[in-house]
C-alpha cells in the first residue's frame, strides 16, 4: 500500500516524483510499515489481531487505493530512473544484512528482563490476538488471600505484578498486560506469524537494516551524500548497531521512525511538500508507541515547527 499511496495523484505528486528512484522505494517501504503498524496496533487493541486479518486489511486498502485512483498511478516521465546513486543504499543493504545475520539473532526468549518481556508480549499477541491477557488463575485467587500472591502496589496505573514485566490491571477479572509500549511487540507478533519463534527474533534485525538506510537518506540532505555514505557504512560496522540489531529492543524501531520522520518533516517544512506533512506526524507519533523517550524527538520537532513559523514558514494543518 505504501507504493500506491506515494503514487496517488494528490498532494503535489509531480514534486515527489522527482525524488531519486532509491528514495522513492524507501518511502514505499516506510509508508507500508506505518500502515501495517497502525493496522496491527488497532486490531490488537480491539482483540482481533491475526496475521491473516492484517494481510486482508492491507490488501483491501490496496484495492481501494487502486479503485480510488482510477488506475492513474504512473509517476510520469519526470520520475528519474535508477542511477549510480542507487548502488549506495543497495550496498548498505547488503553490508548490513550480511553483518547482522552472519550468526542467528539472540535467543533471549525467556521472560523476566526487558528482552524476554518484549518477546513474550509479542508471542502472546500473536497467539491470543489482543494486547492484554485474561488470566483465569489471577481471577480465581480469593480476595482474602490475594495480597499473599499479588501484593497491591498502590500504583494508580496497575494493581500488582503477575510476573516481572507483566502487570495485573484488574485482579477481579484477571486482566494482565505487558509492561512496555506495544509497537515492537506487534512486530514480533508479525514475525512470529511469518516464521515462528525464529521470525520473532529476526524482526529486530530487519528493522536495524532499515535504520541504516533511514540514517543514510536523512543524512544525505543534512550533510550530503558522501558524508552520509561514510556515516552509514561506519554505523553498519559499529558494535552498537550490530548488537542491538540482534538483541530484542525497541530502540531500533525508534531509529527508523525518528530519522524517516525527520526527513519527511524536512520535505514538508523546507520544501513545502503537502504529502510529507501528515506522514511526518504519523511516523513521529508512532515512535511514542515504541519507546516513551521518543517524546524528546517529538518535542524537538514541535519546537522546530514553531520556530519555523517565527521565521515565516507556514505550518501545514495536516501536520
PDB file of C-alpha atoms in Angstrom:
ATOM      1  CA  UNK A   1       0.000   0.000   0.000  1.00  0.00           C
ATOM      2  CA  UNK A   2       2.903   2.388   0.563  1.00  0.00           C
ATOM      3  CA  UNK A   3       3.801   2.443  -3.123  1.00  0.00           C
ATOM      4  CA  UNK A   4       0.168   3.080  -4.096  1.00  0.00           C
ATOM      5  CA  UNK A   5      -0.232   5.943  -1.616  1.00  0.00           C
ATOM      6  CA  UNK A   6       3.019   7.525  -2.794  1.00  0.00           C
ATOM      7  CA  UNK A   7       1.809   7.324  -6.403  1.00  0.00           C
ATOM      8  CA  UNK A   8      -1.689   8.747  -5.815  1.00  0.00           C
ATOM      9  CA  UNK A   9      -2.398  11.809  -7.993  1.00  0.00           C
ATOM     10  CA  UNK A  10      -2.787  14.106  -4.978  1.00  0.00           C
ATOM     11  CA  UNK A  11      -0.674  16.485  -2.895  1.00  0.00           C
ATOM     12  CA  UNK A  12       1.933  17.540  -5.456  1.00  0.00           C
ATOM     13  CA  UNK A  13       2.662  14.117  -6.956  1.00  0.00           C
ATOM     14  CA  UNK A  14       4.891  15.719  -9.594  1.00  0.00           C
ATOM     15  CA  UNK A  15       7.128  17.139  -6.873  1.00  0.00           C
ATOM     16  CA  UNK A  16       7.745  13.837  -5.131  1.00  0.00           C
ATOM     17  CA  UNK A  17       8.040  12.019  -8.454  1.00  0.00           C
ATOM     18  CA  UNK A  18      11.309  13.918  -8.992  1.00  0.00           C
ATOM     19  CA  UNK A  19      12.924  12.256  -5.979  1.00  0.00           C
ATOM     20  CA  UNK A  20      15.705   9.760  -6.757  1.00  0.00           C
ATOM     21  CA  UNK A  21      14.422   6.275  -7.547  1.00  0.00           C
ATOM     22  CA  UNK A  22      16.084   4.765  -4.467  1.00  0.00           C
ATOM     23  CA  UNK A  23      14.430   7.254  -2.123  1.00  0.00           C
ATOM     24  CA  UNK A  24      11.046   6.617  -3.713  1.00  0.00           C
ATOM     25  CA  UNK A  25      11.436   2.888  -2.992  1.00  0.00           C
ATOM     26  CA  UNK A  26      12.486   3.762   0.570  1.00  0.00           C
ATOM     27  CA  UNK A  27       9.269   5.718   1.049  1.00  0.00           C
ATOM     28  CA  UNK A  28       7.224   2.843  -0.398  1.00  0.00           C
ATOM     29  CA  UNK A  29       8.572   0.624   2.381  1.00  0.00           C
ATOM     30  CA  UNK A  30       8.305   3.214   5.164  1.00  0.00           C
ATOM     31  CA  UNK A  31       4.692   4.107   4.355  1.00  0.00           C
ATOM     32  CA  UNK A  32       3.780   0.415   4.178  1.00  0.00           C
ATOM     33  CA  UNK A  33       5.402  -0.190   7.565  1.00  0.00           C
ATOM     34  CA  UNK A  34       3.499   2.747   9.049  1.00  0.00           C
ATOM     35  CA  UNK A  35       0.196   1.421   7.692  1.00  0.00           C
ATOM     36  CA  UNK A  36       0.927  -2.089   8.952  1.00  0.00           C
ATOM     37  CA  UNK A  37       1.917  -0.698  12.365  1.00  0.00           C
ATOM     38  CA  UNK A  38      -1.311   1.268  12.736  1.00  0.00           C
ATOM     39  CA  UNK A  39      -3.344  -1.681  11.452  1.00  0.00           C
ATOM     40  CA  UNK A  40      -1.703  -4.243  13.749  1.00  0.00           C
ATOM     41  CA  UNK A  41      -1.947  -1.989  16.808  1.00  0.00           C
ATOM     42  CA  UNK A  42      -5.610  -1.250  16.092  1.00  0.00           C
ATOM     43  CA  UNK A  43      -6.530  -4.894  15.548  1.00  0.00           C
ATOM     44  CA  UNK A  44      -4.694  -5.962  18.716  1.00  0.00           C
ATOM     45  CA  UNK A  45      -6.322  -3.168  20.743  1.00  0.00           C
ATOM     46  CA  UNK A  46      -9.727  -4.451  19.575  1.00  0.00           C
ATOM     47  CA  UNK A  47      -8.737  -8.042  20.354  1.00  0.00           C
ATOM     48  CA  UNK A  48      -8.994  -9.075  16.672  1.00  0.00           C
ATOM     49  CA  UNK A  49      -5.349  -9.360  15.630  1.00  0.00           C
ATOM     50  CA  UNK A  50      -4.077 -12.157  13.445  1.00  0.00           C
ATOM     51  CA  UNK A  51      -1.537 -12.045  10.648  1.00  0.00           C
ATOM     52  CA  UNK A  52      -4.205 -13.141   8.182  1.00  0.00           C
ATOM     53  CA  UNK A  53      -6.541 -10.283   9.210  1.00  0.00           C
ATOM     54  CA  UNK A  54      -3.672  -7.801   8.899  1.00  0.00           C
ATOM     55  CA  UNK A  55      -2.878  -9.061   5.408  1.00  0.00           C
ATOM     56  CA  UNK A  56      -6.546  -8.916   4.380  1.00  0.00           C
ATOM     57  CA  UNK A  57      -6.788  -5.368   5.778  1.00  0.00           C
ATOM     58  CA  UNK A  58      -3.748  -4.071   3.922  1.00  0.00           C
ATOM     59  CA  UNK A  59      -4.833  -5.941   0.797  1.00  0.00           C
ATOM     60  CA  UNK A  60      -8.300  -4.365   0.948  1.00  0.00           C
ATOM     61  CA  UNK A  61      -6.720  -0.939   1.437  1.00  0.00           C
ATOM     62  CA  UNK A  62      -4.504  -1.508  -1.608  1.00  0.00           C
ATOM     63  CA  UNK A  63      -7.503  -2.489  -3.712  1.00  0.00           C
ATOM     64  CA  UNK A  64      -9.406   0.580  -2.513  1.00  0.00           C
ATOM     65  CA  UNK A  65      -6.472   2.808  -3.467  1.00  0.00           C
ATOM     66  CA  UNK A  66      -6.320   1.328  -6.966  1.00  0.00           C
ATOM     67  CA  UNK A  67     -10.056   1.873  -7.438  1.00  0.00           C
ATOM     68  CA  UNK A  68      -9.988   5.398  -5.994  1.00  0.00           C
ATOM     69  CA  UNK A  69      -7.076   6.416  -8.223  1.00  0.00           C
ATOM     70  CA  UNK A  70      -8.840   5.007 -11.310  1.00  0.00           C
ATOM     71  CA  UNK A  71      -5.536   3.466 -12.310  1.00  0.00           C
ATOM     72  CA  UNK A  72      -3.727   6.824 -12.523  1.00  0.00           C
ATOM     73  CA  UNK A  73      -0.683   5.617 -10.614  1.00  0.00           C
ATOM     74  CA  UNK A  74       2.121   6.285 -13.075  1.00  0.00           C
ATOM     75  CA  UNK A  75       4.607   8.895 -11.915  1.00  0.00           C
ATOM     76  CA  UNK A  76       5.302  10.006 -15.463  1.00  0.00           C
ATOM     77  CA  UNK A  77       8.453  10.922 -17.359  1.00  0.00           C
ATOM     78  CA  UNK A  78       9.611  13.351 -14.664  1.00  0.00           C
ATOM     79  CA  UNK A  79      10.461  10.421 -12.360  1.00  0.00           C
ATOM     80  CA  UNK A  80      14.193   9.720 -12.759  1.00  0.00           C
ATOM     81  CA  UNK A  81      15.295   6.170 -13.477  1.00  0.00           C
ATOM     82  CA  UNK A  82      17.695   4.397 -11.099  1.00  0.00           C
ATOM     83  CA  UNK A  83      21.207   5.768 -11.487  1.00  0.00           C
ATOM     84  CA  UNK A  84      24.581   5.014  -9.965  1.00  0.00           C
ATOM     85  CA  UNK A  85      23.442   6.563  -6.679  1.00  0.00           C
ATOM     86  CA  UNK A  86      21.028   3.637  -6.247  1.00  0.00           C
ATOM     87  CA  UNK A  87      24.060   1.386  -5.756  1.00  0.00           C
ATOM     88  CA  UNK A  88      24.824   3.085  -2.422  1.00  0.00           C
ATOM     89  CA  UNK A  89      21.692   2.022  -0.488  1.00  0.00           C
ATOM     90  CA  UNK A  90      21.859  -1.379  -2.230  1.00  0.00           C
ATOM     91  CA  UNK A  91      25.409  -1.837  -0.930  1.00  0.00           C
ATOM     92  CA  UNK A  92      24.386  -0.636   2.543  1.00  0.00           C
ATOM     93  CA  UNK A  93      21.521  -3.125   2.500  1.00  0.00           C
ATOM     94  CA  UNK A  94      23.845  -5.998   1.590  1.00  0.00           C
ATOM     95  CA  UNK A  95      26.508  -4.940   4.113  1.00  0.00           C
ATOM     96  CA  UNK A  96      24.050  -4.559   7.000  1.00  0.00           C
ATOM     97  CA  UNK A  97      22.268  -7.817   6.224  1.00  0.00           C
ATOM     98  CA  UNK A  98      25.488  -9.832   5.983  1.00  0.00           C
ATOM     99  CA  UNK A  99      26.834  -8.473   9.280  1.00  0.00           C
ATOM    100  CA  UNK A 100      23.657  -8.580  11.389  1.00  0.00           C
ATOM    101  CA  UNK A 101      22.596 -12.027  10.166  1.00  0.00           C
ATOM    102  CA  UNK A 102      26.105 -13.504   9.999  1.00  0.00           C
ATOM    103  CA  UNK A 103      25.034 -15.549  13.015  1.00  0.00           C
ATOM    104  CA  UNK A 104      21.456 -16.154  14.272  1.00  0.00           C
ATOM    105  CA  UNK A 105      19.921 -13.365  16.395  1.00  0.00           C
ATOM    106  CA  UNK A 106      19.977 -13.643  20.174  1.00  0.00           C
ATOM    107  CA  UNK A 107      17.847 -16.467  21.573  1.00  0.00           C
ATOM    108  CA  UNK A 108      16.679 -14.352  24.501  1.00  0.00           C
ATOM    109  CA  UNK A 109      13.139 -15.702  24.701  1.00  0.00           C
ATOM    110  CA  UNK A 110      12.703 -16.304  28.436  1.00  0.00           C
ATOM    111  CA  UNK A 111      10.525 -13.843  30.317  1.00  0.00           C
ATOM    112  CA  UNK A 112      11.803 -11.552  33.040  1.00  0.00           C
ATOM    113  CA  UNK A 113      14.209  -8.882  31.884  1.00  0.00           C
ATOM    114  CA  UNK A 114      13.398  -6.472  29.066  1.00  0.00           C
ATOM    115  CA  UNK A 115      14.293  -8.621  26.001  1.00  0.00           C
ATOM    116  CA  UNK A 116      12.340 -11.634  27.231  1.00  0.00           C
ATOM    117  CA  UNK A 117       9.392  -9.443  28.169  1.00  0.00           C
ATOM    118  CA  UNK A 118       9.263  -7.983  24.647  1.00  0.00           C
ATOM    119  CA  UNK A 119       9.383 -11.460  23.070  1.00  0.00           C
ATOM    120  CA  UNK A 120       6.697 -12.817  25.373  1.00  0.00           C
ATOM    121  CA  UNK A 121       4.465  -9.778  24.789  1.00  0.00           C
ATOM    122  CA  UNK A 122       4.760 -10.268  21.037  1.00  0.00           C
ATOM    123  CA  UNK A 123       4.173 -14.021  21.091  1.00  0.00           C
ATOM    124  CA  UNK A 124       1.075 -13.689  23.267  1.00  0.00           C
ATOM    125  CA  UNK A 125      -0.322 -11.048  20.869  1.00  0.00           C
ATOM    126  CA  UNK A 126       0.241 -13.481  18.002  1.00  0.00           C
ATOM    127  CA  UNK A 127      -1.376 -16.366  19.877  1.00  0.00           C
ATOM    128  CA  UNK A 128      -4.284 -14.529  21.543  1.00  0.00           C
ATOM    129  CA  UNK A 129      -4.823 -11.613  19.164  1.00  0.00           C
ATOM    130  CA  UNK A 130      -5.015  -8.972  21.881  1.00  0.00           C
ATOM    131  CA  UNK A 131      -2.732  -6.621  23.810  1.00  0.00           C
ATOM    132  CA  UNK A 132      -3.995  -7.850  27.165  1.00  0.00           C
ATOM    133  CA  UNK A 133      -4.302 -11.283  28.698  1.00  0.00           C
ATOM    134  CA  UNK A 134      -7.281 -12.741  30.553  1.00  0.00           C
ATOM    135  CA  UNK A 135      -5.630 -14.846  33.229  1.00  0.00           C
ATOM    136  CA  UNK A 136      -8.198 -17.105  34.946  1.00  0.00           C
ATOM    137  CA  UNK A 137      -5.678 -18.059  37.642  1.00  0.00           C
ATOM    138  CA  UNK A 138      -5.420 -14.441  38.815  1.00  0.00           C
ATOM    139  CA  UNK A 139      -9.211 -14.075  38.895  1.00  0.00           C
ATOM    140  CA  UNK A 140      -9.584 -17.313  40.873  1.00  0.00           C
ATOM    141  CA  UNK A 141      -7.489 -16.134  43.851  1.00  0.00           C
ATOM    142  CA  UNK A 142      -9.855 -15.133  46.704  1.00  0.00           C
ATOM    143  CA  UNK A 143      -9.695 -11.503  47.816  1.00  0.00           C
ATOM    144  CA  UNK A 144      -8.915 -12.558  51.382  1.00  0.00           C
ATOM    145  CA  UNK A 145      -5.552 -14.070  50.419  1.00  0.00           C
ATOM    146  CA  UNK A 146      -4.790 -12.045  47.280  1.00  0.00           C
ATOM    147  CA  UNK A 147      -2.045  -9.988  48.918  1.00  0.00           C
ATOM    148  CA  UNK A 148      -0.107 -13.168  49.649  1.00  0.00           C
ATOM    149  CA  UNK A 149       0.315 -13.741  45.915  1.00  0.00           C
ATOM    150  CA  UNK A 150      -0.209 -10.345  44.268  1.00  0.00           C
ATOM    151  CA  UNK A 151       0.552  -7.612  46.833  1.00  0.00           C
ATOM    152  CA  UNK A 152      -1.086  -4.325  45.869  1.00  0.00           C
ATOM    153  CA  UNK A 153       1.470  -1.769  44.674  1.00  0.00           C
ATOM    154  CA  UNK A 154      -0.660   1.327  45.426  1.00  0.00           C
ATOM    155  CA  UNK A 155       0.089   2.488  41.886  1.00  0.00           C
ATOM    156  CA  UNK A 156      -2.686   4.367  40.039  1.00  0.00           C
ATOM    157  CA  UNK A 157      -1.977   2.555  36.741  1.00  0.00           C
ATOM    158  CA  UNK A 158      -1.834  -1.096  37.848  1.00  0.00           C
ATOM    159  CA  UNK A 159      -2.692  -3.298  40.817  1.00  0.00           C
ATOM    160  CA  UNK A 160       0.295  -5.607  41.125  1.00  0.00           C
ATOM    161  CA  UNK A 161       2.840  -7.713  39.234  1.00  0.00           C
ATOM    162  CA  UNK A 162       1.885 -11.014  37.641  1.00  0.00           C
ATOM    163  CA  UNK A 163       5.464 -11.730  36.636  1.00  0.00           C
ATOM    164  CA  UNK A 164       8.444  -9.459  36.181  1.00  0.00           C
ATOM    165  CA  UNK A 165       7.490  -7.285  33.197  1.00  0.00           C
ATOM    166  CA  UNK A 166       3.747  -8.021  33.328  1.00  0.00           C
ATOM    167  CA  UNK A 167       1.187  -6.006  35.309  1.00  0.00           C
ATOM    168  CA  UNK A 168      -2.170  -7.013  36.759  1.00  0.00           C
ATOM    169  CA  UNK A 169      -4.655  -4.280  35.871  1.00  0.00           C
ATOM    170  CA  UNK A 170      -7.799  -5.812  37.362  1.00  0.00           C
ATOM    171  CA  UNK A 171      -7.373  -8.802  39.701  1.00  0.00           C
ATOM    172  CA  UNK A 172     -11.128  -9.461  39.831  1.00  0.00           C
ATOM    173  CA  UNK A 173     -11.271 -10.041  36.064  1.00  0.00           C
ATOM    174  CA  UNK A 174      -7.711 -11.334  35.730  1.00  0.00           C
ATOM    175  CA  UNK A 175      -6.632  -8.617  33.289  1.00  0.00           C
ATOM    176  CA  UNK A 176      -2.853  -8.708  32.692  1.00  0.00           C
ATOM    177  CA  UNK A 177      -0.797  -6.557  30.290  1.00  0.00           C
ATOM    178  CA  UNK A 178       2.858  -6.303  29.347  1.00  0.00           C
ATOM    179  CA  UNK A 179       4.982  -3.524  30.779  1.00  0.00           C
ATOM    180  CA  UNK A 180       6.179  -1.981  27.523  1.00  0.00           C
ATOM    181  CA  UNK A 181       4.558   0.025  24.706  1.00  0.00           C
ATOM    182  CA  UNK A 182       3.253  -2.333  22.089  1.00  0.00           C
ATOM    183  CA  UNK A 183       4.629  -1.267  18.709  1.00  0.00           C
ATOM    184  CA  UNK A 184       7.670  -3.528  18.887  1.00  0.00           C
ATOM    185  CA  UNK A 185       5.630  -6.435  20.341  1.00  0.00           C
ATOM    186  CA  UNK A 186       3.118  -6.274  17.465  1.00  0.00           C
ATOM    187  CA  UNK A 187       6.012  -6.541  15.023  1.00  0.00           C
ATOM    188  CA  UNK A 188       7.297  -9.500  16.997  1.00  0.00           C
ATOM    189  CA  UNK A 189       3.795 -10.942  16.534  1.00  0.00           C
ATOM    190  CA  UNK A 190       4.053 -10.329  12.779  1.00  0.00           C
ATOM    191  CA  UNK A 191       7.451 -12.036  12.695  1.00  0.00           C
ATOM    192  CA  UNK A 192       6.094 -14.914  14.773  1.00  0.00           C
ATOM    193  CA  UNK A 193       3.201 -15.375  12.368  1.00  0.00           C
ATOM    194  CA  UNK A 194       5.558 -15.378   9.392  1.00  0.00           C
ATOM    195  CA  UNK A 195       8.345 -17.626  10.700  1.00  0.00           C
ATOM    196  CA  UNK A 196       7.542 -18.799  14.214  1.00  0.00           C
ATOM    197  CA  UNK A 197       9.912 -18.048  17.071  1.00  0.00           C
ATOM    198  CA  UNK A 198      12.769 -17.523  14.607  1.00  0.00           C
ATOM    199  CA  UNK A 199      10.753 -14.777  12.902  1.00  0.00           C
ATOM    200  CA  UNK A 200      10.010 -13.178  16.277  1.00  0.00           C
ATOM    201  CA  UNK A 201      13.757 -12.971  16.920  1.00  0.00           C
ATOM    202  CA  UNK A 202      14.695 -11.873  13.398  1.00  0.00           C
ATOM    203  CA  UNK A 203      12.334  -8.913  13.157  1.00  0.00           C
ATOM    204  CA  UNK A 204      14.606  -6.543  15.107  1.00  0.00           C
ATOM    205  CA  UNK A 205      17.456  -7.246  12.669  1.00  0.00           C
ATOM    206  CA  UNK A 206      15.291  -6.314   9.692  1.00  0.00           C
ATOM    207  CA  UNK A 207      14.376  -3.020  11.382  1.00  0.00           C
ATOM    208  CA  UNK A 208      18.071  -2.408  12.132  1.00  0.00           C
ATOM    209  CA  UNK A 209      18.915  -2.745   8.433  1.00  0.00           C
ATOM    210  CA  UNK A 210      16.160  -0.280   7.574  1.00  0.00           C
ATOM    211  CA  UNK A 211      17.543   2.017  10.292  1.00  0.00           C
ATOM    212  CA  UNK A 212      20.873   2.252   8.460  1.00  0.00           C
ATOM    213  CA  UNK A 213      19.023   3.240   5.277  1.00  0.00           C
ATOM    214  CA  UNK A 214      16.896   5.788   7.146  1.00  0.00           C
ATOM    215  CA  UNK A 215      20.041   7.427   8.521  1.00  0.00           C
ATOM    216  CA  UNK A 216      21.620   7.421   5.065  1.00  0.00           C
ATOM    217  CA  UNK A 217      18.664   9.165   3.408  1.00  0.00           C
ATOM    218  CA  UNK A 218      18.227  11.638   6.268  1.00  0.00           C
ATOM    219  CA  UNK A 219      21.963  12.295   6.288  1.00  0.00           C
ATOM    220  CA  UNK A 220      22.037  12.872   2.531  1.00  0.00           C
ATOM    221  CA  UNK A 221      20.030  16.069   2.819  1.00  0.00           C
ATOM    222  CA  UNK A 222      21.656  17.110   6.095  1.00  0.00           C
ATOM    223  CA  UNK A 223      25.372  16.670   5.293  1.00  0.00           C
ATOM    224  CA  UNK A 224      25.430  15.476   1.680  1.00  0.00           C
ATOM    225  CA  UNK A 225      25.657  12.054   0.049  1.00  0.00           C
ATOM    226  CA  UNK A 226      29.420  11.372   0.566  1.00  0.00           C
ATOM    227  CA  UNK A 227      29.321  12.073   4.302  1.00  0.00           C
ATOM    228  CA  UNK A 228      26.010  10.208   4.678  1.00  0.00           C
ATOM    229  CA  UNK A 229      27.503   7.182   2.928  1.00  0.00           C
ATOM    230  CA  UNK A 230      30.563   7.197   5.166  1.00  0.00           C
ATOM    231  CA  UNK A 231      28.426   7.562   8.265  1.00  0.00           C
ATOM    232  CA  UNK A 232      26.035   4.778   7.260  1.00  0.00           C
ATOM    233  CA  UNK A 233      28.925   2.404   6.447  1.00  0.00           C
ATOM    234  CA  UNK A 234      30.589   3.082   9.789  1.00  0.00           C
ATOM    235  CA  UNK A 235      27.253   2.632  11.560  1.00  0.00           C
ATOM    236  CA  UNK A 236      26.747  -0.736   9.824  1.00  0.00           C
ATOM    237  CA  UNK A 237      30.101  -1.882  11.196  1.00  0.00           C
ATOM    238  CA  UNK A 238      29.709  -0.406  14.674  1.00  0.00           C
ATOM    239  CA  UNK A 239      29.293  -2.805  17.566  1.00  0.00           C
ATOM    240  CA  UNK A 240      26.296  -0.869  18.930  1.00  0.00           C
ATOM    241  CA  UNK A 241      24.268  -1.242  15.746  1.00  0.00           C
ATOM    242  CA  UNK A 242      25.249  -4.881  15.308  1.00  0.00           C
ATOM    243  CA  UNK A 243      24.498  -5.711  18.946  1.00  0.00           C
ATOM    244  CA  UNK A 244      21.078  -4.070  19.010  1.00  0.00           C
ATOM    245  CA  UNK A 245      20.294  -5.475  15.579  1.00  0.00           C
ATOM    246  CA  UNK A 246      20.473  -8.941  17.129  1.00  0.00           C
ATOM    247  CA  UNK A 247      19.027  -8.284  20.597  1.00  0.00           C
ATOM    248  CA  UNK A 248      15.309  -7.711  21.383  1.00  0.00           C
ATOM    249  CA  UNK A 249      14.883  -3.969  21.974  1.00  0.00           C
ATOM    250  CA  UNK A 250      12.563  -1.157  20.916  1.00  0.00           C
ATOM    251  CA  UNK A 251      15.233   1.493  20.356  1.00  0.00           C
ATOM    252  CA  UNK A 252      15.997   0.104  16.887  1.00  0.00           C
ATOM    253  CA  UNK A 253      12.420   0.914  15.865  1.00  0.00           C
ATOM    254  CA  UNK A 254      12.974   4.470  17.094  1.00  0.00           C
ATOM    255  CA  UNK A 255      15.962   4.753  14.781  1.00  0.00           C
ATOM    256  CA  UNK A 256      13.794   4.092  11.727  1.00  0.00           C
ATOM    257  CA  UNK A 257      10.751   6.097  12.772  1.00  0.00           C
ATOM    258  CA  UNK A 258      12.583   9.185  14.001  1.00  0.00           C
ATOM    259  CA  UNK A 259      15.074   9.547  11.151  1.00  0.00           C
ATOM    260  CA  UNK A 260      12.457   8.900   8.480  1.00  0.00           C
ATOM    261  CA  UNK A 261      10.108  11.236  10.356  1.00  0.00           C
ATOM    262  CA  UNK A 262      12.765  13.961  10.350  1.00  0.00           C
ATOM    263  CA  UNK A 263      13.302  13.510   6.621  1.00  0.00           C
ATOM    264  CA  UNK A 264       9.568  13.726   5.974  1.00  0.00           C
ATOM    265  CA  UNK A 265       9.350  16.815   8.201  1.00  0.00           C
ATOM    266  CA  UNK A 266      12.131  18.451   6.235  1.00  0.00           C
ATOM    267  CA  UNK A 267      10.416  17.765   2.930  1.00  0.00           C
ATOM    268  CA  UNK A 268       7.186  19.218   4.348  1.00  0.00           C
ATOM    269  CA  UNK A 269       8.601  22.293   6.097  1.00  0.00           C
ATOM    270  CA  UNK A 270      11.548  23.330   3.905  1.00  0.00           C
ATOM    271  CA  UNK A 271      10.241  22.203   0.507  1.00  0.00           C
ATOM    272  CA  UNK A 272       6.591  22.884   1.454  1.00  0.00           C
ATOM    273  CA  UNK A 273       5.506  19.469   0.153  1.00  0.00           C
ATOM    274  CA  UNK A 274       1.979  18.747   1.388  1.00  0.00           C
ATOM    275  CA  UNK A 275       2.300  14.965   1.005  1.00  0.00           C
ATOM    276  CA  UNK A 276       5.022  14.595   3.635  1.00  0.00           C
ATOM    277  CA  UNK A 277       3.407  16.690   6.390  1.00  0.00           C
ATOM    278  CA  UNK A 278       0.902  14.069   7.656  1.00  0.00           C
ATOM    279  CA  UNK A 279       3.464  11.319   7.024  1.00  0.00           C
ATOM    280  CA  UNK A 280       5.968  13.062   9.312  1.00  0.00           C
ATOM    281  CA  UNK A 281       3.314  13.361  12.010  1.00  0.00           C
ATOM    282  CA  UNK A 282       2.335   9.681  11.748  1.00  0.00           C
ATOM    283  CA  UNK A 283       5.939   8.459  11.895  1.00  0.00           C
ATOM    284  CA  UNK A 284       6.868  10.636  14.854  1.00  0.00           C
ATOM    285  CA  UNK A 285       3.717   9.746  16.798  1.00  0.00           C
ATOM    286  CA  UNK A 286       4.227   6.040  16.081  1.00  0.00           C
ATOM    287  CA  UNK A 287       7.636   6.328  17.728  1.00  0.00           C
ATOM    288  CA  UNK A 288       5.844   7.046  21.020  1.00  0.00           C
ATOM    289  CA  UNK A 289       4.259   3.595  20.771  1.00  0.00           C
ATOM    290  CA  UNK A 290       7.739   2.051  20.550  1.00  0.00           C
ATOM    291  CA  UNK A 291       9.522   3.796  23.432  1.00  0.00           C
ATOM    292  CA  UNK A 292       8.416   6.764  25.503  1.00  0.00           C
ATOM    293  CA  UNK A 293      11.800   8.510  25.213  1.00  0.00           C
ATOM    294  CA  UNK A 294      10.635   9.401  21.696  1.00  0.00           C
ATOM    295  CA  UNK A 295       8.831  12.293  23.384  1.00  0.00           C
ATOM    296  CA  UNK A 296      12.190  14.094  23.235  1.00  0.00           C
ATOM    297  CA  UNK A 297      12.262  13.856  19.435  1.00  0.00           C
ATOM    298  CA  UNK A 298       8.594  14.760  19.107  1.00  0.00           C
ATOM    299  CA  UNK A 299       9.092  17.784  21.367  1.00  0.00           C
ATOM    300  CA  UNK A 300      12.164  18.880  19.421  1.00  0.00           C
ATOM    301  CA  UNK A 301      10.304  18.691  16.101  1.00  0.00           C
ATOM    302  CA  UNK A 302       7.339  20.586  17.575  1.00  0.00           C
ATOM    303  CA  UNK A 303       9.752  23.282  18.756  1.00  0.00           C
ATOM    304  CA  UNK A 304      11.378  23.419  15.326  1.00  0.00           C
ATOM    305  CA  UNK A 305       7.950  23.793  13.711  1.00  0.00           C
ATOM    306  CA  UNK A 306       7.121  26.744  15.956  1.00  0.00           C
ATOM    307  CA  UNK A 307      10.486  28.387  15.305  1.00  0.00           C
ATOM    308  CA  UNK A 308       9.839  27.911  11.603  1.00  0.00           C
ATOM    309  CA  UNK A 309       6.587  29.831  11.957  1.00  0.00           C
ATOM    310  CA  UNK A 310       8.518  32.706  13.511  1.00  0.00           C
ATOM    311  CA  UNK A 311      10.883  32.536  10.532  1.00  0.00           C
ATOM    312  CA  UNK A 312       7.934  32.802   8.162  1.00  0.00           C
ATOM    313  CA  UNK A 313       7.417  29.113   7.305  1.00  0.00           C
ATOM    314  CA  UNK A 314       3.764  28.188   7.293  1.00  0.00           C
ATOM    315  CA  UNK A 315       2.904  25.149   9.444  1.00  0.00           C
ATOM    316  CA  UNK A 316       0.701  22.848   7.432  1.00  0.00           C
ATOM    317  CA  UNK A 317      -2.587  21.929   9.093  1.00  0.00           C
ATOM    318  CA  UNK A 318      -2.202  18.263   8.127  1.00  0.00           C
ATOM    319  CA  UNK A 319       0.947  18.098  10.246  1.00  0.00           C
TER     320      UNK A 319
END
